[in-house]
């Protein structure tokens, strides 16, 4: 055998000219001739020219990757970083921070890490931030398991990334030996996940430090008198985190000396506000001198209210004190109730002191133009410092006090100004009295035994619905009825919807929901002004909220809908399914996701600036001594303004942006009353709405005995549609289905629910053209939800909203006077979204024909731009 091997080798290595080249040798020789010698790889030059590092950074980084002899792997890593969306500067920062990142395997390490993080609900942009924060940890595949543990603890990816920005040690520490023992101990001390996350934001190293150090910190917190399980224990842990026992003892002695506290008073103060242990001596010294020497507070008073020591001396305490001192000097203190202390937080001030809305501050500034200094100080007092272009320094306080001394009084304002202020004060007082009668909000819950979603389920559900409103439950019931698996995700699935819903009876009858109406009025009325009214011969009803919810929930349960009580924080989409990450840590896979969360727009995406109009309303269900309305007629709109005094600011505001009364009289002594701004941009302040309502009720002689419930509504109207199509399907407010001209939505969305449900069922059928899930399926459902005729209809409604936004009270009256003179087919169809573009054009022409000459001119003047906008949008819509 040895002789045979030597013979073969000698034959292969033979260089005789006459010998024939052996085939394998020939192949090797040819390959060697084809490949040119590879030039040496200059690491420093690559780091500077390709990665964007400075020369100094490149020299330092090159020593860590000197073994790299070709650019193939670094090039792949740079392409990976660019694919995540990192800019050139970000890439340079990552490489400078961790040069070895260029040596990581993209296919073996980096891509699997990204896939694992996406599976946890971390988006690509968040992955990019994570790379920038901790590149050295990112190239270790165990990062996925660590983030899987941290995400439920911190509650969101954003909070976790903020914590990692302060300390990336969380990713380098051992979960089993360090982090988990520390978390378990802190939970034993009574801290919840939010408390622990907050503590990490201050004591950033706490979870990554040795468990015995954390236990010692807890013992120091207990030693200052804050027991485990108390609300202040987290603050105590934070306060003593960097203090030794000796330093704490010194701090306590300093507090006793500075604030003249006894041992007992120090104990009281520290137990209530342990963070004072972490405050600088200089700050505490200045505050104690001011409170004791200047203000004259007793040390015991401060000890019982140690939060005073946490407020800014120059920014809050001194301005409020000097304003109070001035008010006393001019004998105004009796007109304001200040709660326990004028120096304490504004949240502790009694409701009788209300902050003026920002929209009115400038009007008040003009009115007090000759008293700008006093007005600026009053704003400081109520916490609105900084609203105006000029802010007099505190040094002007003494000058101001001298200028307004009683011995040198300013001339009295004109009588008209006194009347206006008196009327404004009366209106505000009446609104406050109305608010004070509202009962505390008590959520009404249904007693239901709901089937729960099983988190151990591995197979995706066919449909996951986020949000438990009427539209979401209607879709859930219908899809489940077809035999598909459905889960409804809502933080409070048994909660009865809080707001009163009013509907036209024919709308609910068409959906088979007439038994869910609790009161029906045969007709409705509209007051245009004191001389003109309309009678609408169309039955109107209030929805029985509890019965509607109970009926829909019972139907869902009967057809096998599962429920999960949580809030969805993120959706991660794969090719054929999606993963919903909930705030309780549960991840729910689903083939189709439906966002039914209303105006919160939880998952549905918009790519256009969102600038809607707003319908704002305040309503009460009240027992009254009596009211002037016919109990057989629902009051649909009352545009009268005789309840507002002539020449008053409130009447002038109502003329510019009018509101109307909407009322449901249930009996001679029980009525639902709601003051409503139909649409405005920006929306009216709720305080303004309440003042107008209080003035109206007083004028109508309606004396309220008690308020059963009150409601505040802010409804976005109009604005752009969401991105069409997109992966998450929407319905209701989140899908732009609010009527842009009226604010109606309930009947429209309930009527649309079967269309959406049937489309989902149809396209989940695997035999239907091969569409089984993912983007293609969602696109088909969106087409059913927003077909061309519905998009054109909505564009016309937005045109109507744009016109209404421009009308003042007289113009609005003229508009609705003509509107309710139309044939019922037109105004019924407009309010109920039953008219489509050809009929809407006829509606518009008919409305124009019925309008007065003044109204016609007004519509032409104020509707030209909105009309051109509508036509342009309709032309663009052809390309969809």
PDB file of N, CA and C in Angstrom, residues 259-273 276 297-309:
ATOM      1  N   UNK A 259     -35.867  72.387  59.652  1.00  0.00           N
ATOM      2  CA  UNK A 259     -37.307  72.599  59.717  1.00  0.00           C
ATOM      3  C   UNK A 259     -37.840  72.618  61.152  1.00  0.00           C
ATOM      4  N   UNK A 260     -36.919  72.558  62.105  1.00  0.00           N
ATOM      5  CA  UNK A 260     -37.295  72.617  63.525  1.00  0.00           C
ATOM      6  C   UNK A 260     -38.316  71.532  63.868  1.00  0.00           C
ATOM      7  N   UNK A 261     -38.045  70.337  63.364  1.00  0.00           N
ATOM      8  CA  UNK A 261     -38.936  69.203  63.577  1.00  0.00           C
ATOM      9  C   UNK A 261     -38.469  68.360  64.761  1.00  0.00           C
ATOM     10  N   UNK A 262     -39.417  67.770  65.434  1.00  0.00           N
ATOM     11  CA  UNK A 262     -39.101  66.765  66.449  1.00  0.00           C
ATOM     12  C   UNK A 262     -38.873  65.419  65.756  1.00  0.00           C
ATOM     13  N   UNK A 263     -38.430  64.419  66.525  1.00  0.00           N
ATOM     14  CA  UNK A 263     -38.231  63.085  65.953  1.00  0.00           C
ATOM     15  C   UNK A 263     -39.538  62.552  65.370  1.00  0.00           C
ATOM     16  N   UNK A 264     -40.631  62.779  66.077  1.00  0.00           N
ATOM     17  CA  UNK A 264     -41.924  62.277  65.597  1.00  0.00           C
ATOM     18  C   UNK A 264     -42.334  62.971  64.308  1.00  0.00           C
ATOM     19  N   UNK A 265     -42.097  64.287  64.217  1.00  0.00           N
ATOM     20  CA  UNK A 265     -42.485  65.024  63.012  1.00  0.00           C
ATOM     21  C   UNK A 265     -41.625  64.622  61.817  1.00  0.00           C
ATOM     22  N   UNK A 266     -40.345  64.359  62.036  1.00  0.00           N
ATOM     23  CA  UNK A 266     -39.502  63.856  60.950  1.00  0.00           C
ATOM     24  C   UNK A 266     -40.034  62.521  60.458  1.00  0.00           C
ATOM     25  N   UNK A 267     -40.416  61.660  61.397  1.00  0.00           N
ATOM     26  CA  UNK A 267     -40.958  60.351  61.013  1.00  0.00           C
ATOM     27  C   UNK A 267     -42.221  60.480  60.183  1.00  0.00           C
ATOM     28  N   UNK A 268     -43.116  61.395  60.590  1.00  0.00           N
ATOM     29  CA  UNK A 268     -44.365  61.607  59.839  1.00  0.00           C
ATOM     30  C   UNK A 268     -44.057  62.082  58.419  1.00  0.00           C
ATOM     31  N   UNK A 269     -43.158  63.072  58.321  1.00  0.00           N
ATOM     32  CA  UNK A 269     -42.851  63.666  57.024  1.00  0.00           C
ATOM     33  C   UNK A 269     -42.173  62.662  56.089  1.00  0.00           C
ATOM     34  N   UNK A 270     -41.226  61.911  56.600  1.00  0.00           N
ATOM     35  CA  UNK A 270     -40.502  60.954  55.753  1.00  0.00           C
ATOM     36  C   UNK A 270     -41.415  59.824  55.308  1.00  0.00           C
ATOM     37  N   UNK A 271     -42.307  59.385  56.178  1.00  0.00           N
ATOM     38  CA  UNK A 271     -43.237  58.324  55.779  1.00  0.00           C
ATOM     39  C   UNK A 271     -44.159  58.785  54.652  1.00  0.00           C
ATOM     40  N   UNK A 272     -44.550  60.061  54.677  1.00  0.00           N
ATOM     41  CA  UNK A 272     -45.426  60.574  53.628  1.00  0.00           C
ATOM     42  C   UNK A 272     -44.679  60.926  52.358  1.00  0.00           C
ATOM     43  N   UNK A 273     -43.476  61.459  52.484  1.00  0.00           N
ATOM     44  CA  UNK A 273     -42.708  61.909  51.312  1.00  0.00           C
ATOM     45  C   UNK A 273     -41.249  61.518  51.475  1.00  0.00           C
ATOM     46  N   UNK A 276     -37.801  63.306  50.126  1.00  0.00           N
ATOM     47  CA  UNK A 276     -37.102  64.465  50.682  1.00  0.00           C
ATOM     48  C   UNK A 276     -35.704  64.083  51.149  1.00  0.00           C
ATOM     49  N   UNK A 297     -45.611  79.576  58.359  1.00  0.00           N
ATOM     50  CA  UNK A 297     -46.177  78.256  58.631  1.00  0.00           C
ATOM     51  C   UNK A 297     -45.487  77.610  59.821  1.00  0.00           C
ATOM     52  N   UNK A 298     -46.247  76.872  60.588  1.00  0.00           N
ATOM     53  CA  UNK A 298     -45.687  76.135  61.707  1.00  0.00           C
ATOM     54  C   UNK A 298     -44.964  74.892  61.199  1.00  0.00           C
ATOM     55  N   UNK A 299     -43.845  74.513  61.816  1.00  0.00           N
ATOM     56  CA  UNK A 299     -43.146  73.291  61.403  1.00  0.00           C
ATOM     57  C   UNK A 299     -44.054  72.066  61.397  1.00  0.00           C
ATOM     58  N   UNK A 300     -44.955  71.973  62.380  1.00  0.00           N
ATOM     59  CA  UNK A 300     -45.852  70.809  62.440  1.00  0.00           C
ATOM     60  C   UNK A 300     -46.782  70.777  61.219  1.00  0.00           C
ATOM     61  N   UNK A 301     -47.183  71.964  60.749  1.00  0.00           N
ATOM     62  CA  UNK A 301     -48.051  72.028  59.563  1.00  0.00           C
ATOM     63  C   UNK A 301     -47.314  71.474  58.345  1.00  0.00           C
ATOM     64  N   UNK A 302     -46.044  71.859  58.188  1.00  0.00           N
ATOM     65  CA  UNK A 302     -45.249  71.383  57.050  1.00  0.00           C
ATOM     66  C   UNK A 302     -45.019  69.882  57.173  1.00  0.00           C
ATOM     67  N   UNK A 303     -44.806  69.395  58.381  1.00  0.00           N
ATOM     68  CA  UNK A 303     -44.557  67.956  58.570  1.00  0.00           C
ATOM     69  C   UNK A 303     -45.764  67.137  58.149  1.00  0.00           C
ATOM     70  N   UNK A 304     -46.960  67.670  58.378  1.00  0.00           N
ATOM     71  CA  UNK A 304     -48.157  66.933  57.981  1.00  0.00           C
ATOM     72  C   UNK A 304     -48.422  67.060  56.477  1.00  0.00           C
ATOM     73  N   UNK A 305     -47.786  68.036  55.818  1.00  0.00           N
ATOM     74  CA  UNK A 305     -47.946  68.251  54.379  1.00  0.00           C
ATOM     75  C   UNK A 305     -46.572  68.355  53.723  1.00  0.00           C
ATOM     76  N   UNK A 306     -45.780  67.324  53.794  1.00  0.00           N
ATOM     77  CA  UNK A 306     -44.406  67.406  53.271  1.00  0.00           C
ATOM     78  C   UNK A 306     -44.342  67.563  51.756  1.00  0.00           C
ATOM     79  N   UNK A 307     -45.460  67.346  51.061  1.00  0.00           N
ATOM     80  CA  UNK A 307     -45.447  67.547  49.608  1.00  0.00           C
ATOM     81  C   UNK A 307     -45.122  68.987  49.249  1.00  0.00           C
ATOM     82  N   UNK A 308     -45.357  69.924  50.178  1.00  0.00           N
ATOM     83  CA  UNK A 308     -45.001  71.318  49.941  1.00  0.00           C
ATOM     84  C   UNK A 308     -43.521  71.468  49.588  1.00  0.00           C
ATOM     85  N   UNK A 309     -42.705  70.611  50.148  1.00  0.00           N
ATOM     86  CA  UNK A 309     -41.259  70.706  49.928  1.00  0.00           C
ATOM     87  C   UNK A 309     -40.849  70.192  48.561  1.00  0.00           C
TER      88      UNK A 309
END
